[in-house]
């Protein structure tokens, strides 16, 4: 967190107290990294459209919090075999820029998602190679994969 008004002195020697503080914070991060949170993305054809689902399961014994910089909680990308984007769920949506939090109680799960309309889906259906779900936020309780979660296609 720095010294004296949050200034950092990266080349200065560390005191014993600063070393203990760093080790203590690393131990806290290590403990939080052990949180058992599973994230799974799925896509499924439904009524001619494509249902997108991102499930966050808190299998730990403590509540978790996800912090968001807007009202957007999730996103989905659909890609062709070359990795080119065919569709991004958030591309035609607007979100309020306000800090929000999503809390998931110990043992609970949260399912986020939407459905791509049949008209939109029909335009990309034959080109789809894979899809990814994204958590739009960060957490100090578990590691959010900002590269996305590869979606399983459910028949």
PDB file of C-alpha atoms in Angstrom:
ATOM      1  CA  UNK A   1       0.000   0.000   0.000  1.00  0.00           C
ATOM      2  CA  UNK A   2       3.030   2.248  -0.013  1.00  0.00           C
ATOM      3  CA  UNK A   3       4.596   4.628   2.506  1.00  0.00           C
ATOM      4  CA  UNK A   4       3.881   8.215   3.387  1.00  0.00           C
ATOM      5  CA  UNK A   5       0.792   9.156   1.382  1.00  0.00           C
ATOM      6  CA  UNK A   6       0.874   5.904  -0.626  1.00  0.00           C
ATOM      7  CA  UNK A   7       4.228   6.573  -2.315  1.00  0.00           C
ATOM      8  CA  UNK A   8       6.119   3.509  -3.506  1.00  0.00           C
ATOM      9  CA  UNK A   9       9.893   3.169  -3.272  1.00  0.00           C
ATOM     10  CA  UNK A  10      10.603  -0.075  -5.151  1.00  0.00           C
ATOM     11  CA  UNK A  11      14.412   0.177  -4.894  1.00  0.00           C
ATOM     12  CA  UNK A  12      14.511   1.019  -1.173  1.00  0.00           C
ATOM     13  CA  UNK A  13      15.330  -1.782   1.281  1.00  0.00           C
ATOM     14  CA  UNK A  14      12.338  -3.273   3.104  1.00  0.00           C
ATOM     15  CA  UNK A  15      12.117  -3.228   6.876  1.00  0.00           C
ATOM     16  CA  UNK A  16      11.421  -6.385   8.864  1.00  0.00           C
ATOM     17  CA  UNK A  17       7.886  -5.118   9.575  1.00  0.00           C
ATOM     18  CA  UNK A  18       7.257  -4.559   5.870  1.00  0.00           C
ATOM     19  CA  UNK A  19       8.485  -8.085   5.115  1.00  0.00           C
ATOM     20  CA  UNK A  20       6.135  -9.563   7.712  1.00  0.00           C
ATOM     21  CA  UNK A  21       3.252  -7.527   6.256  1.00  0.00           C
ATOM     22  CA  UNK A  22       3.955  -8.822   2.744  1.00  0.00           C
ATOM     23  CA  UNK A  23       4.143 -12.437   3.938  1.00  0.00           C
ATOM     24  CA  UNK A  24       0.900 -12.003   5.908  1.00  0.00           C
ATOM     25  CA  UNK A  25      -0.909 -10.607   2.889  1.00  0.00           C
ATOM     26  CA  UNK A  26       0.414 -13.419   0.701  1.00  0.00           C
ATOM     27  CA  UNK A  27      -0.898 -15.946   3.239  1.00  0.00           C
ATOM     28  CA  UNK A  28      -4.336 -14.271   3.084  1.00  0.00           C
ATOM     29  CA  UNK A  29      -4.303 -14.436  -0.715  1.00  0.00           C
ATOM     30  CA  UNK A  30      -3.246 -18.088  -0.601  1.00  0.00           C
ATOM     31  CA  UNK A  31      -6.138 -18.904   1.718  1.00  0.00           C
ATOM     32  CA  UNK A  32      -8.611 -17.055  -0.528  1.00  0.00           C
ATOM     33  CA  UNK A  33      -7.220 -18.808  -3.609  1.00  0.00           C
ATOM     34  CA  UNK A  34      -8.258 -22.067  -1.970  1.00  0.00           C
ATOM     35  CA  UNK A  35     -11.935 -21.041  -2.168  1.00  0.00           C
ATOM     36  CA  UNK A  36     -13.915 -23.713  -3.958  1.00  0.00           C
ATOM     37  CA  UNK A  37     -15.787 -21.730  -6.605  1.00  0.00           C
ATOM     38  CA  UNK A  38     -16.722 -23.398  -9.897  1.00  0.00           C
ATOM     39  CA  UNK A  39     -17.690 -21.431 -12.987  1.00  0.00           C
ATOM     40  CA  UNK A  40     -19.270 -23.157 -15.982  1.00  0.00           C
ATOM     41  CA  UNK A  41     -20.521 -21.692 -19.241  1.00  0.00           C
ATOM     42  CA  UNK A  42     -23.045 -23.526 -21.419  1.00  0.00           C
ATOM     43  CA  UNK A  43     -24.881 -22.863 -24.664  1.00  0.00           C
ATOM     44  CA  UNK A  44     -27.936 -24.761 -25.829  1.00  0.00           C
ATOM     45  CA  UNK A  45     -30.272 -24.513 -28.803  1.00  0.00           C
ATOM     46  CA  UNK A  46     -33.738 -23.705 -27.568  1.00  0.00           C
ATOM     47  CA  UNK A  47     -36.839 -22.803 -29.624  1.00  0.00           C
ATOM     48  CA  UNK A  48     -34.677 -21.863 -32.609  1.00  0.00           C
ATOM     49  CA  UNK A  49     -32.495 -19.531 -30.541  1.00  0.00           C
ATOM     50  CA  UNK A  50     -29.373 -20.096 -28.459  1.00  0.00           C
ATOM     51  CA  UNK A  51     -29.590 -20.066 -24.669  1.00  0.00           C
ATOM     52  CA  UNK A  52     -26.446 -18.729 -22.966  1.00  0.00           C
ATOM     53  CA  UNK A  53     -25.811 -19.626 -19.315  1.00  0.00           C
ATOM     54  CA  UNK A  54     -22.977 -18.825 -16.919  1.00  0.00           C
ATOM     55  CA  UNK A  55     -23.202 -20.663 -13.604  1.00  0.00           C
ATOM     56  CA  UNK A  56     -21.113 -19.583 -10.612  1.00  0.00           C
ATOM     57  CA  UNK A  57     -21.265 -22.212  -7.858  1.00  0.00           C
ATOM     58  CA  UNK A  58     -19.934 -21.246  -4.441  1.00  0.00           C
ATOM     59  CA  UNK A  59     -18.963 -24.621  -2.983  1.00  0.00           C
ATOM     60  CA  UNK A  60     -16.990 -23.005  -0.174  1.00  0.00           C
ATOM     61  CA  UNK A  61     -17.977 -22.486   3.438  1.00  0.00           C
ATOM     62  CA  UNK A  62     -17.994 -18.687   3.186  1.00  0.00           C
ATOM     63  CA  UNK A  63     -19.859 -16.072   1.150  1.00  0.00           C
ATOM     64  CA  UNK A  64     -18.158 -14.623  -1.917  1.00  0.00           C
ATOM     65  CA  UNK A  65     -18.510 -11.207  -3.521  1.00  0.00           C
ATOM     66  CA  UNK A  66     -17.981 -10.128  -7.121  1.00  0.00           C
ATOM     67  CA  UNK A  67     -17.413  -6.395  -7.688  1.00  0.00           C
ATOM     68  CA  UNK A  68     -18.648  -4.830 -10.934  1.00  0.00           C
ATOM     69  CA  UNK A  69     -17.854  -1.422 -12.429  1.00  0.00           C
ATOM     70  CA  UNK A  70     -21.263  -1.295 -14.140  1.00  0.00           C
ATOM     71  CA  UNK A  71     -24.632  -3.028 -14.058  1.00  0.00           C
ATOM     72  CA  UNK A  72     -23.254  -5.624 -16.508  1.00  0.00           C
ATOM     73  CA  UNK A  73     -22.712  -8.874 -14.594  1.00  0.00           C
ATOM     74  CA  UNK A  74     -21.660 -11.206 -17.422  1.00  0.00           C
ATOM     75  CA  UNK A  75     -20.936 -11.446 -21.118  1.00  0.00           C
ATOM     76  CA  UNK A  76     -20.740 -14.079 -23.850  1.00  0.00           C
ATOM     77  CA  UNK A  77     -18.635 -14.245 -26.977  1.00  0.00           C
ATOM     78  CA  UNK A  78     -19.234 -16.593 -29.901  1.00  0.00           C
ATOM     79  CA  UNK A  79     -16.339 -17.287 -32.264  1.00  0.00           C
ATOM     80  CA  UNK A  80     -15.568 -18.971 -35.584  1.00  0.00           C
ATOM     81  CA  UNK A  81     -12.807 -21.517 -36.203  1.00  0.00           C
ATOM     82  CA  UNK A  82     -10.241 -18.719 -36.718  1.00  0.00           C
ATOM     83  CA  UNK A  83     -11.073 -17.119 -33.371  1.00  0.00           C
ATOM     84  CA  UNK A  84     -12.887 -14.212 -35.019  1.00  0.00           C
ATOM     85  CA  UNK A  85     -15.832 -12.832 -33.074  1.00  0.00           C
ATOM     86  CA  UNK A  86     -19.215 -13.687 -34.586  1.00  0.00           C
ATOM     87  CA  UNK A  87     -21.345 -12.349 -31.756  1.00  0.00           C
ATOM     88  CA  UNK A  88     -20.855 -10.576 -28.447  1.00  0.00           C
ATOM     89  CA  UNK A  89     -23.853 -10.502 -26.150  1.00  0.00           C
ATOM     90  CA  UNK A  90     -23.133  -7.026 -24.750  1.00  0.00           C
ATOM     91  CA  UNK A  91     -22.487  -5.393 -28.148  1.00  0.00           C
ATOM     92  CA  UNK A  92     -26.017  -4.028 -28.557  1.00  0.00           C
ATOM     93  CA  UNK A  93     -26.768  -3.328 -24.894  1.00  0.00           C
ATOM     94  CA  UNK A  94     -26.259  -0.392 -22.559  1.00  0.00           C
ATOM     95  CA  UNK A  95     -25.242  -0.625 -18.912  1.00  0.00           C
ATOM     96  CA  UNK A  96     -25.233   1.999 -16.177  1.00  0.00           C
ATOM     97  CA  UNK A  97     -21.765   2.954 -14.995  1.00  0.00           C
ATOM     98  CA  UNK A  98     -22.202   2.345 -11.303  1.00  0.00           C
ATOM     99  CA  UNK A  99     -20.245   0.208  -8.882  1.00  0.00           C
ATOM    100  CA  UNK A 100     -22.276  -2.866  -7.903  1.00  0.00           C
ATOM    101  CA  UNK A 101     -21.661  -6.108  -6.052  1.00  0.00           C
ATOM    102  CA  UNK A 102     -22.988  -9.602  -6.466  1.00  0.00           C
ATOM    103  CA  UNK A 103     -22.927 -11.762  -3.350  1.00  0.00           C
ATOM    104  CA  UNK A 104     -23.204 -15.540  -3.503  1.00  0.00           C
ATOM    105  CA  UNK A 105     -23.804 -17.262  -0.186  1.00  0.00           C
ATOM    106  CA  UNK A 106     -21.821 -20.308   0.868  1.00  0.00           C
ATOM    107  CA  UNK A 107     -23.247 -23.384  -0.843  1.00  0.00           C
ATOM    108  CA  UNK A 108     -25.355 -21.355  -3.303  1.00  0.00           C
ATOM    109  CA  UNK A 109     -25.036 -20.844  -7.021  1.00  0.00           C
ATOM    110  CA  UNK A 110     -25.907 -18.008  -9.361  1.00  0.00           C
ATOM    111  CA  UNK A 111     -26.997 -18.571 -12.955  1.00  0.00           C
ATOM    112  CA  UNK A 112     -26.627 -15.624 -15.330  1.00  0.00           C
ATOM    113  CA  UNK A 113     -27.680 -15.684 -18.948  1.00  0.00           C
ATOM    114  CA  UNK A 114     -29.891 -14.741 -21.829  1.00  0.00           C
ATOM    115  CA  UNK A 115     -31.107 -16.167 -25.129  1.00  0.00           C
ATOM    116  CA  UNK A 116     -30.001 -15.120 -28.594  1.00  0.00           C
ATOM    117  CA  UNK A 117     -33.101 -14.740 -30.748  1.00  0.00           C
ATOM    118  CA  UNK A 118     -33.761 -17.234 -33.530  1.00  0.00           C
ATOM    119  CA  UNK A 119     -33.234 -14.490 -36.122  1.00  0.00           C
ATOM    120  CA  UNK A 120     -29.796 -13.520 -34.757  1.00  0.00           C
ATOM    121  CA  UNK A 121     -28.768 -17.125 -34.165  1.00  0.00           C
ATOM    122  CA  UNK A 122     -29.665 -18.232 -37.703  1.00  0.00           C
ATOM    123  CA  UNK A 123     -27.176 -15.700 -39.126  1.00  0.00           C
ATOM    124  CA  UNK A 124     -24.194 -17.225 -37.266  1.00  0.00           C
ATOM    125  CA  UNK A 125     -25.294 -20.792 -36.552  1.00  0.00           C
ATOM    126  CA  UNK A 126     -23.282 -22.514 -39.302  1.00  0.00           C
ATOM    127  CA  UNK A 127     -20.104 -20.554 -38.526  1.00  0.00           C
ATOM    128  CA  UNK A 128     -19.848 -21.191 -34.772  1.00  0.00           C
ATOM    129  CA  UNK A 129     -16.769 -23.016 -33.567  1.00  0.00           C
ATOM    130  CA  UNK A 130     -16.854 -22.216 -29.837  1.00  0.00           C
ATOM    131  CA  UNK A 131     -18.250 -19.831 -27.230  1.00  0.00           C
ATOM    132  CA  UNK A 132     -16.983 -18.317 -23.995  1.00  0.00           C
ATOM    133  CA  UNK A 133     -18.747 -16.885 -20.985  1.00  0.00           C
ATOM    134  CA  UNK A 134     -17.240 -14.023 -19.004  1.00  0.00           C
ATOM    135  CA  UNK A 135     -17.739 -12.701 -15.500  1.00  0.00           C
ATOM    136  CA  UNK A 136     -17.848  -8.904 -15.781  1.00  0.00           C
ATOM    137  CA  UNK A 137     -16.099  -8.100 -12.549  1.00  0.00           C
ATOM    138  CA  UNK A 138     -13.405  -8.999 -10.069  1.00  0.00           C
ATOM    139  CA  UNK A 139     -13.296 -10.740  -6.734  1.00  0.00           C
ATOM    140  CA  UNK A 140     -10.908 -10.940  -3.829  1.00  0.00           C
ATOM    141  CA  UNK A 141     -12.592 -14.206  -2.801  1.00  0.00           C
ATOM    142  CA  UNK A 142     -11.699 -16.271  -5.883  1.00  0.00           C
ATOM    143  CA  UNK A 143      -9.790 -15.916  -9.119  1.00  0.00           C
ATOM    144  CA  UNK A 144     -11.935 -14.640 -12.003  1.00  0.00           C
ATOM    145  CA  UNK A 145     -10.651 -15.882 -15.372  1.00  0.00           C
ATOM    146  CA  UNK A 146     -10.755 -12.758 -17.527  1.00  0.00           C
ATOM    147  CA  UNK A 147      -9.888 -14.863 -20.597  1.00  0.00           C
ATOM    148  CA  UNK A 148     -13.351 -16.372 -20.273  1.00  0.00           C
ATOM    149  CA  UNK A 149     -14.825 -19.796 -19.562  1.00  0.00           C
ATOM    150  CA  UNK A 150     -15.109 -22.109 -22.551  1.00  0.00           C
ATOM    151  CA  UNK A 151     -18.757 -23.004 -23.018  1.00  0.00           C
ATOM    152  CA  UNK A 152     -20.013 -26.546 -23.329  1.00  0.00           C
ATOM    153  CA  UNK A 153     -22.525 -27.027 -26.153  1.00  0.00           C
ATOM    154  CA  UNK A 154     -25.529 -28.951 -24.840  1.00  0.00           C
ATOM    155  CA  UNK A 155     -27.534 -30.879 -27.403  1.00  0.00           C
TER     156      UNK A 155
END
